[in-house]
Amino acid sequence: MIPERPLLEVNGLKKHFPIRGGMMGQVTAKVYAVDGVTFDVRRGETLSIVGESGCGKSTVGKAILRLYDVTEGEVYLDGERIDNMSAARLRPMRKRMQVVFQDPFSSLNPRMRVRDILAEPLMNFGMAHGSAEVTRQVEALMDKVRLPRDAIGRFPHEFSGGQRQRIGIARALAPGADLIICDEAVSALDVSVKAQIINLLADLQDELGLALLFISHDLATVEHLTHRVAVMYLGKIVELADRRTLFSASHHPYTKALLSAVPVPDPTAKRQRIILKGDVPSPINPPRGCRFHTRCPFVFDRCRTEEPLLRPIGSAAHMSACHLDKVPVGEVVPQAA
Ligand code: SF4
């Protein structure tokens, strides 16, 4: 049962990166990486942020974690505003939000044994004191991520990619986090290992009531893991819906294009593939009006001048940023005999 009150609330988040040039190093342009996104995540819930490379989804995760300063907007963790918190006040909040990155090999110190990798956050955040207590908790973390206890003396290079990602998850759990941001956490893994890690995350969520913010470029990856999906395009959320609605009754033309590339398990059916024209425009100079208008097959005059707001479509929980009330593409069509 997912509680009503969100653990994480993000309101109007913006992250703009200045580009400096000229003799004086003055700001000559800005990268509008994230340009006003609003969402929340509850305990026990997975929200996936999905979009093409460069849409700003990883920047959202890093801004929440305060790896980047926020340009504008507010971030609340369990009701406490954290985007403007001092470093001293932020420290106890940091242990409650942890991250699992795409490449566990580069994020694990190759010269440290697993015991030390997991002991570090336990001791830094005061979760364990003394060698015996640290070892006991490290072994408990190994149990949680289903790695053998006797592997704590090994180095990262002695593990497979999937096992290294389990170590990354154990490290995120060590300080007692209740929000874990998974930034392309399974993207580098092959299909069967990816499924194992997704199942592990789902089991840990059930067991510990974790809130997961799952960042991925691939809708197929999140389909069996997520409760809700936010689709991002060029710094903005263009559609937000629960999983079932998004995968069966999406509204936004961009979501429909992404979905059309997801393989359909039924071999007798195929999706109508929607190929988008052109490349994603530069976030330095995003298009006026609807940011998707340069690639949208349904563009009309209003789209070029007026930005569509994220608005309820059918129900309050399904939001889409498109001027059209109905977009007639994306249904699964039977394959010709
Ligand atoms: Fe396409 Fe216009 Fe809708 Fe944007 S607002 S997605 S350009 S139809």
mmCIF file of C-alpha atoms and ligand atoms in Angstrom:
data_model
loop_
_atom_site.group_PDB
_atom_site.id
_atom_site.type_symbol
_atom_site.label_atom_id
_atom_site.label_comp_id
_atom_site.label_asym_id
_atom_site.label_seq_id
_atom_site.Cartn_x
_atom_site.Cartn_y
_atom_site.Cartn_z
ATOM 1 C CA MET A 1 0.000 0.000 0.000
ATOM 2 C CA ILE A 2 1.574 3.310 -1.108
ATOM 3 C CA PRO A 3 0.997 6.093 1.488
ATOM 4 C CA GLU A 4 -0.612 9.371 0.466
ATOM 5 C CA ARG A 5 2.113 11.754 1.630
ATOM 6 C CA PRO A 6 5.070 11.983 -0.770
ATOM 7 C CA LEU A 7 8.574 11.287 0.512
ATOM 8 C CA LEU A 8 10.077 13.379 -2.300
ATOM 9 C CA GLU A 9 8.419 16.508 -3.717
ATOM 10 C CA VAL A 10 9.934 18.434 -6.619
ATOM 11 C CA ASN A 11 8.257 21.732 -7.532
ATOM 12 C CA GLY A 12 9.159 23.741 -10.627
ATOM 13 C CA LEU A 13 12.764 22.523 -10.619
ATOM 14 C CA LYS A 14 15.100 24.332 -13.018
ATOM 15 C CA LYS A 15 18.774 23.733 -13.658
ATOM 16 C CA HIS A 16 20.447 26.027 -16.161
ATOM 17 C CA PHE A 17 24.168 25.777 -16.862
ATOM 18 C CA PRO A 18 25.854 29.056 -17.855
ATOM 19 C CA ILE A 19 28.191 29.059 -20.853
ATOM 20 C CA ARG A 20 30.998 31.551 -20.442
ATOM 21 C CA GLY A 21 33.013 33.157 -23.208
ATOM 22 C CA GLY A 22 34.789 36.339 -24.284
ATOM 23 C CA MET A 23 37.742 38.075 -22.641
ATOM 24 C CA MET A 24 35.967 38.577 -19.310
ATOM 25 C CA GLY A 25 34.473 35.101 -19.099
ATOM 26 C CA GLN A 26 30.978 36.561 -19.091
ATOM 27 C CA VAL A 27 27.852 34.390 -19.486
ATOM 28 C CA THR A 28 27.100 34.274 -23.206
ATOM 29 C CA ALA A 29 24.409 31.589 -23.217
ATOM 30 C CA LYS A 30 22.726 29.009 -21.008
ATOM 31 C CA VAL A 31 22.008 25.321 -21.310
ATOM 32 C CA TYR A 32 18.385 24.911 -20.212
ATOM 33 C CA ALA A 33 18.993 21.330 -19.022
ATOM 34 C CA VAL A 34 15.967 21.154 -16.712
ATOM 35 C CA ASP A 35 13.357 23.821 -17.189
ATOM 36 C CA GLY A 36 10.564 23.550 -14.655
ATOM 37 C CA VAL A 37 9.670 19.986 -13.649
ATOM 38 C CA THR A 38 7.203 19.027 -10.926
ATOM 39 C CA PHE A 39 6.567 15.534 -9.548
ATOM 40 C CA ASP A 40 6.547 13.542 -6.326
ATOM 41 C CA VAL A 41 7.460 10.044 -5.163
ATOM 42 C CA ARG A 42 5.854 8.208 -2.243
ATOM 43 C CA ARG A 43 7.373 5.601 0.063
ATOM 44 C CA GLY A 44 7.128 2.179 -1.518
ATOM 45 C CA GLU A 45 6.641 3.731 -4.973
ATOM 46 C CA THR A 46 8.759 3.700 -8.112
ATOM 47 C CA LEU A 47 8.577 6.717 -10.382
ATOM 48 C CA SER A 48 10.514 6.375 -13.626
ATOM 49 C CA ILE A 49 11.823 9.362 -15.554
ATOM 50 C CA VAL A 50 12.268 8.368 -19.178
ATOM 51 C CA GLY A 51 13.576 10.229 -22.201
ATOM 52 C CA GLU A 52 16.300 10.394 -24.827
ATOM 53 C CA SER A 53 19.880 11.231 -24.002
ATOM 54 C CA GLY A 54 20.208 14.940 -23.174
ATOM 55 C CA CYS A 55 16.576 15.444 -22.083
ATOM 56 C CA GLY A 56 17.682 16.438 -18.571
ATOM 57 C CA LYS A 57 16.615 13.336 -16.651
ATOM 58 C CA SER A 58 20.013 12.659 -15.036
ATOM 59 C CA THR A 59 20.353 16.351 -14.180
ATOM 60 C CA VAL A 60 17.067 16.102 -12.257
ATOM 61 C CA GLY A 61 18.547 13.252 -10.180
ATOM 62 C CA LYS A 62 21.784 15.120 -9.527
ATOM 63 C CA ALA A 63 19.935 18.310 -8.550
ATOM 64 C CA ILE A 64 17.796 16.356 -6.038
ATOM 65 C CA LEU A 65 20.970 14.854 -4.569
ATOM 66 C CA ARG A 66 22.499 18.364 -4.423
ATOM 67 C CA LEU A 67 25.359 17.288 -6.667
ATOM 68 C CA TYR A 68 24.249 20.385 -8.624
ATOM 69 C CA ASP A 69 22.887 23.596 -7.157
ATOM 70 C CA VAL A 70 19.311 24.250 -8.194
ATOM 71 C CA THR A 71 18.704 27.316 -10.410
ATOM 72 C CA GLU A 72 15.060 27.655 -9.390
ATOM 73 C CA GLY A 73 12.337 25.601 -7.765
ATOM 74 C CA GLU A 74 12.001 23.586 -4.568
ATOM 75 C CA VAL A 75 12.889 20.054 -3.464
ATOM 76 C CA TYR A 76 11.410 18.554 -0.286
ATOM 77 C CA LEU A 77 12.450 15.286 1.376
ATOM 78 C CA ASP A 78 9.914 14.060 3.911
ATOM 79 C CA GLY A 79 8.515 17.576 4.188
ATOM 80 C CA GLU A 80 11.892 19.311 4.691
ATOM 81 C CA ARG A 81 13.119 21.674 2.006
ATOM 82 C CA ILE A 82 16.593 20.502 0.948
ATOM 83 C CA ASP A 83 17.438 22.491 -2.196
ATOM 84 C CA ASN A 84 18.642 25.488 -0.158
ATOM 85 C CA MET A 85 19.791 23.679 2.998
ATOM 86 C CA SER A 86 23.257 24.417 4.397
ATOM 87 C CA ALA A 87 25.865 21.656 4.061
ATOM 88 C CA ALA A 88 25.731 20.996 7.825
ATOM 89 C CA ARG A 89 21.956 20.579 7.886
ATOM 90 C CA LEU A 90 22.011 18.582 4.671
ATOM 91 C CA ARG A 91 24.398 15.958 6.044
ATOM 92 C CA PRO A 92 21.826 13.917 8.025
ATOM 93 C CA MET A 93 19.443 14.173 5.050
ATOM 94 C CA ARG A 94 22.065 12.790 2.672
ATOM 95 C CA LYS A 95 21.998 9.355 4.240
ATOM 96 C CA ARG A 96 18.282 9.175 3.444
ATOM 97 C CA MET A 97 18.826 9.645 -0.309
ATOM 98 C CA GLN A 98 21.393 7.581 -2.135
ATOM 99 C CA VAL A 99 22.236 6.872 -5.770
ATOM 100 C CA VAL A 100 23.094 3.848 -7.881
ATOM 101 C CA PHE A 101 24.923 4.813 -11.076
ATOM 102 C CA GLN A 102 25.060 3.093 -14.471
ATOM 103 C CA ASP A 103 28.657 1.933 -14.301
ATOM 104 C CA PRO A 104 29.344 0.240 -10.972
ATOM 105 C CA PHE A 105 32.939 -0.420 -11.994
ATOM 106 C CA SER A 106 33.855 3.242 -12.221
ATOM 107 C CA SER A 107 31.875 4.131 -9.081
ATOM 108 C CA LEU A 108 33.539 1.426 -6.926
ATOM 109 C CA ASN A 109 37.097 2.086 -5.803
ATOM 110 C CA PRO A 110 39.136 -0.696 -7.482
ATOM 111 C CA ARG A 111 41.693 -0.692 -4.641
ATOM 112 C CA MET A 112 39.126 -1.280 -1.894
ATOM 113 C CA ARG A 113 37.771 -4.657 -0.833
ATOM 114 C CA VAL A 114 33.975 -4.989 -0.695
ATOM 115 C CA ARG A 115 34.056 -4.974 3.098
ATOM 116 C CA ASP A 116 35.709 -1.546 3.075
ATOM 117 C CA ILE A 117 33.452 -0.208 0.299
ATOM 118 C CA LEU A 118 30.392 -1.059 2.405
ATOM 119 C CA ALA A 119 32.000 -0.134 5.736
ATOM 120 C CA GLU A 120 32.707 3.418 4.553
ATOM 121 C CA PRO A 121 29.088 4.685 4.444
ATOM 122 C CA LEU A 122 28.204 2.688 7.581
ATOM 123 C CA MET A 123 30.918 4.487 9.551
ATOM 124 C CA ASN A 124 30.592 7.887 7.829
ATOM 125 C CA PHE A 125 26.913 8.069 8.723
ATOM 126 C CA GLY A 126 27.329 6.542 12.199
ATOM 127 C CA MET A 127 25.403 3.376 11.381
ATOM 128 C CA ALA A 128 27.996 1.031 12.921
ATOM 129 C CA HIS A 129 30.841 1.334 15.429
ATOM 130 C CA GLY A 130 33.679 -1.087 15.989
ATOM 131 C CA SER A 131 35.045 -3.753 13.723
ATOM 132 C CA ALA A 132 32.722 -6.574 14.799
ATOM 133 C CA GLU A 133 29.589 -4.437 14.381
ATOM 134 C CA VAL A 134 30.762 -3.166 10.984
ATOM 135 C CA THR A 135 31.444 -6.717 9.772
ATOM 136 C CA ARG A 136 28.047 -7.884 11.015
ATOM 137 C CA GLN A 137 26.289 -5.082 9.122
ATOM 138 C CA VAL A 138 28.381 -5.589 5.978
ATOM 139 C CA GLU A 139 27.367 -9.267 5.990
ATOM 140 C CA ALA A 140 23.716 -8.293 6.470
ATOM 141 C CA LEU A 141 23.996 -5.999 3.423
ATOM 142 C CA MET A 142 25.517 -8.853 1.385
ATOM 143 C CA ASP A 143 22.524 -11.000 2.398
ATOM 144 C CA LYS A 144 20.120 -8.246 1.317
ATOM 145 C CA VAL A 145 21.584 -8.061 -2.192
ATOM 146 C CA ARG A 146 22.027 -11.838 -2.386
ATOM 147 C CA LEU A 147 25.794 -11.975 -2.571
ATOM 148 C CA PRO A 148 27.785 -14.560 -0.587
ATOM 149 C CA ARG A 149 29.137 -13.305 2.730
ATOM 150 C CA ASP A 150 32.534 -14.810 2.071
ATOM 151 C CA ALA A 151 32.968 -12.445 -0.920
ATOM 152 C CA ILE A 152 33.542 -9.399 1.319
ATOM 153 C CA GLY A 153 37.314 -9.860 1.032
ATOM 154 C CA ARG A 154 37.307 -9.564 -2.756
ATOM 155 C CA PHE A 155 38.000 -6.539 -4.968
ATOM 156 C CA PRO A 156 35.441 -5.108 -7.473
ATOM 157 C CA HIS A 157 37.241 -6.555 -10.531
ATOM 158 C CA GLU A 158 36.639 -10.060 -9.160
ATOM 159 C CA PHE A 159 32.864 -9.669 -9.651
ATOM 160 C CA SER A 160 30.650 -9.745 -12.757
ATOM 161 C CA GLY A 161 28.842 -6.576 -13.907
ATOM 162 C CA GLY A 162 25.588 -7.690 -12.251
ATOM 163 C CA GLN A 163 27.367 -8.540 -9.000
ATOM 164 C CA ARG A 164 29.106 -5.160 -9.014
ATOM 165 C CA GLN A 165 25.739 -3.491 -9.407
ATOM 166 C CA ARG A 166 24.518 -5.484 -6.376
ATOM 167 C CA ILE A 167 27.472 -4.052 -4.426
ATOM 168 C CA GLY A 168 26.420 -0.574 -5.620
ATOM 169 C CA ILE A 169 22.892 -1.225 -4.322
ATOM 170 C CA ALA A 170 24.255 -2.521 -0.992
ATOM 171 C CA ARG A 171 26.332 0.651 -0.656
ATOM 172 C CA ALA A 172 23.206 2.760 -1.277
ATOM 173 C CA LEU A 173 21.310 0.793 1.393
ATOM 174 C CA ALA A 174 24.132 1.025 3.964
ATOM 175 C CA PRO A 175 23.217 4.427 5.470
ATOM 176 C CA GLY A 176 19.545 3.392 5.757
ATOM 177 C CA ALA A 177 18.344 5.344 2.710
ATOM 178 C CA ASP A 178 14.620 5.553 2.085
ATOM 179 C CA LEU A 179 14.985 7.175 -1.378
ATOM 180 C CA ILE A 180 17.251 5.575 -3.964
ATOM 181 C CA ILE A 181 17.893 7.267 -7.284
ATOM 182 C CA CYS A 182 18.818 4.668 -9.906
ATOM 183 C CA ASP A 183 20.506 6.572 -12.745
ATOM 184 C CA GLU A 184 20.541 4.204 -15.744
ATOM 185 C CA ALA A 185 21.368 1.577 -13.103
ATOM 186 C CA VAL A 186 20.652 -1.429 -15.341
ATOM 187 C CA SER A 187 21.385 0.067 -18.780
ATOM 188 C CA ALA A 188 24.822 -1.515 -19.127
ATOM 189 C CA LEU A 189 23.663 -5.016 -18.153
ATOM 190 C CA ASP A 190 22.539 -7.776 -20.494
ATOM 191 C CA VAL A 191 18.880 -8.759 -20.563
ATOM 192 C CA SER A 192 18.867 -11.634 -18.041
ATOM 193 C CA VAL A 193 21.101 -9.820 -15.524
ATOM 194 C CA LYS A 194 18.999 -6.674 -15.981
ATOM 195 C CA ALA A 195 15.875 -8.669 -15.031
ATOM 196 C CA GLN A 196 17.622 -10.055 -11.927
ATOM 197 C CA ILE A 197 18.617 -6.580 -10.736
ATOM 198 C CA ILE A 198 15.119 -5.222 -11.400
ATOM 199 C CA ASN A 199 13.633 -8.115 -9.385
ATOM 200 C CA LEU A 200 16.100 -7.441 -6.573
ATOM 201 C CA LEU A 201 15.124 -3.759 -6.470
ATOM 202 C CA ALA A 202 11.423 -4.685 -6.415
ATOM 203 C CA ASP A 203 12.003 -7.148 -3.533
ATOM 204 C CA LEU A 204 14.023 -4.586 -1.564
ATOM 205 C CA GLN A 205 11.275 -2.039 -2.129
ATOM 206 C CA ASP A 206 8.680 -4.453 -0.719
ATOM 207 C CA GLU A 207 10.881 -5.338 2.227
ATOM 208 C CA LEU A 208 12.100 -1.851 3.146
ATOM 209 C CA GLY A 209 9.387 0.455 1.745
ATOM 210 C CA LEU A 210 11.943 2.232 -0.444
ATOM 211 C CA ALA A 211 10.982 5.059 -2.759
ATOM 212 C CA LEU A 212 12.756 4.579 -6.100
ATOM 213 C CA LEU A 213 13.384 7.266 -8.692
ATOM 214 C CA PHE A 214 14.362 5.239 -11.717
ATOM 215 C CA ILE A 215 16.046 7.188 -14.510
ATOM 216 C CA SER A 216 16.239 5.431 -17.880
ATOM 217 C CA HIS A 217 16.395 6.158 -21.602
ATOM 218 C CA ASP A 218 14.390 2.998 -22.269
ATOM 219 C CA LEU A 219 10.651 2.552 -21.635
ATOM 220 C CA ALA A 220 10.923 -1.248 -22.024
ATOM 221 C CA THR A 221 13.288 -1.387 -19.025
ATOM 222 C CA VAL A 222 10.871 0.347 -16.668
ATOM 223 C CA GLU A 223 7.678 -1.405 -17.794
ATOM 224 C CA HIS A 224 7.815 -4.206 -15.224
ATOM 225 C CA LEU A 225 9.274 -2.201 -12.372
ATOM 226 C CA THR A 226 7.547 1.140 -12.204
ATOM 227 C CA HIS A 227 4.314 2.414 -10.674
ATOM 228 C CA ARG A 228 4.294 5.711 -12.568
ATOM 229 C CA VAL A 229 6.241 7.169 -15.486
ATOM 230 C CA ALA A 230 7.271 10.750 -16.271
ATOM 231 C CA VAL A 231 8.374 11.245 -19.880
ATOM 232 C CA MET A 232 10.873 14.088 -20.387
ATOM 233 C CA TYR A 233 11.715 15.969 -23.559
ATOM 234 C CA LEU A 234 14.227 18.818 -23.743
ATOM 235 C CA GLY A 235 14.128 19.736 -20.060
ATOM 236 C CA LYS A 236 10.409 19.352 -19.454
ATOM 237 C CA ILE A 237 7.985 16.597 -18.449
ATOM 238 C CA VAL A 238 5.624 16.079 -21.389
ATOM 239 C CA GLU A 239 3.546 13.222 -19.938
ATOM 240 C CA LEU A 240 3.023 11.754 -16.472
ATOM 241 C CA ALA A 241 0.821 8.739 -15.809
ATOM 242 C CA ASP A 242 0.571 5.460 -13.963
ATOM 243 C CA ARG A 243 2.233 2.541 -15.733
ATOM 244 C CA ARG A 244 -0.936 0.927 -17.063
ATOM 245 C CA THR A 245 -2.279 4.177 -18.487
ATOM 246 C CA LEU A 246 1.029 5.171 -20.037
ATOM 247 C CA PHE A 247 1.588 1.839 -21.735
ATOM 248 C CA SER A 248 -2.015 1.326 -22.898
ATOM 249 C CA ALA A 249 -3.459 4.817 -23.362
ATOM 250 C CA SER A 250 -0.619 7.303 -23.731
ATOM 251 C CA HIS A 251 -1.541 10.754 -25.002
ATOM 252 C CA HIS A 252 1.525 12.764 -25.986
ATOM 253 C CA PRO A 253 2.905 12.202 -29.518
ATOM 254 C CA TYR A 254 6.449 11.919 -28.126
ATOM 255 C CA THR A 255 5.425 9.190 -25.665
ATOM 256 C CA LYS A 256 3.668 7.366 -28.494
ATOM 257 C CA ALA A 257 6.849 7.517 -30.565
ATOM 258 C CA LEU A 258 8.922 6.110 -27.668
ATOM 259 C CA LEU A 259 6.348 3.384 -27.055
ATOM 260 C CA SER A 260 6.274 2.408 -30.708
ATOM 261 C CA ALA A 261 9.901 1.275 -30.342
ATOM 262 C CA VAL A 262 9.140 -1.014 -27.362
ATOM 263 C CA PRO A 263 9.011 -4.677 -28.477
ATOM 264 C CA VAL A 264 5.575 -6.330 -28.070
ATOM 265 C CA PRO A 265 5.732 -9.759 -26.364
ATOM 266 C CA ASP A 266 2.816 -11.166 -28.436
ATOM 267 C CA PRO A 267 4.427 -12.465 -31.674
ATOM 268 C CA THR A 268 1.110 -12.090 -33.552
ATOM 269 C CA ALA A 269 0.911 -8.356 -32.867
ATOM 270 C CA LYS A 270 3.180 -5.471 -33.710
ATOM 271 C CA ARG A 271 3.171 -1.808 -32.871
ATOM 272 C CA GLN A 272 2.866 0.813 -35.534
ATOM 273 C CA ARG A 273 6.414 2.229 -35.485
ATOM 274 C CA ILE A 274 6.600 6.025 -35.402
ATOM 275 C CA ILE A 275 9.894 7.358 -36.705
ATOM 276 C CA LEU A 276 10.560 10.907 -35.571
ATOM 277 C CA LYS A 277 12.160 13.280 -38.032
ATOM 278 C CA GLY A 278 15.323 15.184 -37.172
ATOM 279 C CA ASP A 279 17.394 15.373 -34.030
ATOM 280 C CA VAL A 280 16.539 16.666 -30.585
ATOM 281 C CA PRO A 281 17.069 20.466 -30.727
ATOM 282 C CA SER A 282 19.814 22.038 -28.622
ATOM 283 C CA PRO A 283 18.893 22.804 -24.992
ATOM 284 C CA ILE A 284 20.881 26.045 -25.442
ATOM 285 C CA ASN A 285 18.207 27.374 -27.755
ATOM 286 C CA PRO A 286 15.037 25.305 -27.296
ATOM 287 C CA PRO A 287 12.198 25.885 -29.791
ATOM 288 C CA ARG A 288 9.481 28.419 -28.917
ATOM 289 C CA GLY A 289 5.998 27.156 -28.159
ATOM 290 C CA CYS A 290 5.901 23.385 -27.820
ATOM 291 C CA ARG A 291 9.506 22.161 -27.604
ATOM 292 C CA PHE A 292 8.526 19.057 -29.556
ATOM 293 C CA HIS A 293 7.017 20.983 -32.491
ATOM 294 C CA THR A 294 10.094 20.632 -34.746
ATOM 295 C CA ARG A 295 9.648 16.835 -34.751
ATOM 296 C CA CYS A 296 5.942 16.329 -34.087
ATOM 297 C CA PRO A 297 3.911 14.754 -36.928
ATOM 298 C CA PHE A 298 0.801 16.623 -35.692
ATOM 299 C CA VAL A 299 2.232 20.133 -35.400
ATOM 300 C CA PHE A 300 -0.141 23.010 -36.177
ATOM 301 C CA ASP A 301 0.179 26.798 -35.954
ATOM 302 C CA ARG A 302 -0.594 27.154 -32.238
ATOM 303 C CA CYS A 303 2.211 24.700 -31.359
ATOM 304 C CA ARG A 304 4.848 27.071 -32.759
ATOM 305 C CA THR A 305 3.897 30.009 -30.556
ATOM 306 C CA GLU A 306 2.137 28.757 -27.418
ATOM 307 C CA GLU A 307 3.759 26.426 -24.934
ATOM 308 C CA PRO A 308 1.354 23.635 -23.918
ATOM 309 C CA LEU A 309 1.004 23.227 -20.146
ATOM 310 C CA LEU A 310 1.066 19.861 -18.426
ATOM 311 C CA ARG A 311 -2.684 19.320 -17.898
ATOM 312 C CA PRO A 312 -4.980 16.473 -16.791
ATOM 313 C CA ILE A 313 -6.125 14.147 -19.579
ATOM 314 C CA GLY A 314 -9.176 12.123 -18.568
ATOM 315 C CA SER A 315 -8.107 11.850 -14.916
ATOM 316 C CA ALA A 316 -6.097 14.097 -12.593
ATOM 317 C CA ALA A 317 -3.364 11.437 -12.396
ATOM 318 C CA HIS A 318 -2.766 11.432 -16.170
ATOM 319 C CA MET A 319 -1.092 14.626 -17.354
ATOM 320 C CA SER A 320 0.066 15.574 -20.834
ATOM 321 C CA ALA A 321 1.598 18.740 -22.313
ATOM 322 C CA CYS A 322 -0.014 18.854 -25.748
ATOM 323 C CA HIS A 323 -2.599 21.194 -27.286
ATOM 324 C CA LEU A 324 -4.445 18.280 -28.895
ATOM 325 C CA ASP A 325 -7.247 16.576 -26.946
ATOM 326 C CA LYS A 326 -6.783 13.303 -28.809
ATOM 327 C CA VAL A 327 -3.749 12.056 -30.696
ATOM 328 C CA PRO A 328 -4.722 9.252 -33.088
ATOM 329 C CA VAL A 329 -1.555 7.117 -33.221
ATOM 330 C CA GLY A 330 0.264 4.416 -31.316
ATOM 331 C CA GLU A 331 -2.253 1.608 -31.051
ATOM 332 C CA VAL A 332 -1.122 -2.025 -31.345
ATOM 333 C CA VAL A 333 -2.226 -3.310 -34.731
ATOM 334 C CA PRO A 334 -2.560 -6.975 -35.769
ATOM 335 C CA GLN A 335 0.173 -8.273 -38.020
ATOM 336 C CA ALA A 336 -0.945 -9.053 -41.573
ATOM 337 C CA ALA A 337 -1.375 -12.826 -42.150
HETATM 338 FE FE1 SF4 B 1 2.696 18.090 -31.281
HETATM 339 FE FE2 SF4 B 1 1.522 20.452 -31.032
HETATM 340 FE FE3 SF4 B 1 1.035 18.524 -29.254
HETATM 341 FE FE4 SF4 B 1 3.417 19.751 -29.329
HETATM 342 S S1 SF4 B 1 1.442 20.686 -28.815
HETATM 343 S S2 SF4 B 1 3.048 17.596 -29.135
HETATM 344 S S3 SF4 B 1 3.679 20.076 -31.527
HETATM 345 S S4 SF4 B 1 0.508 18.517 -31.449
#
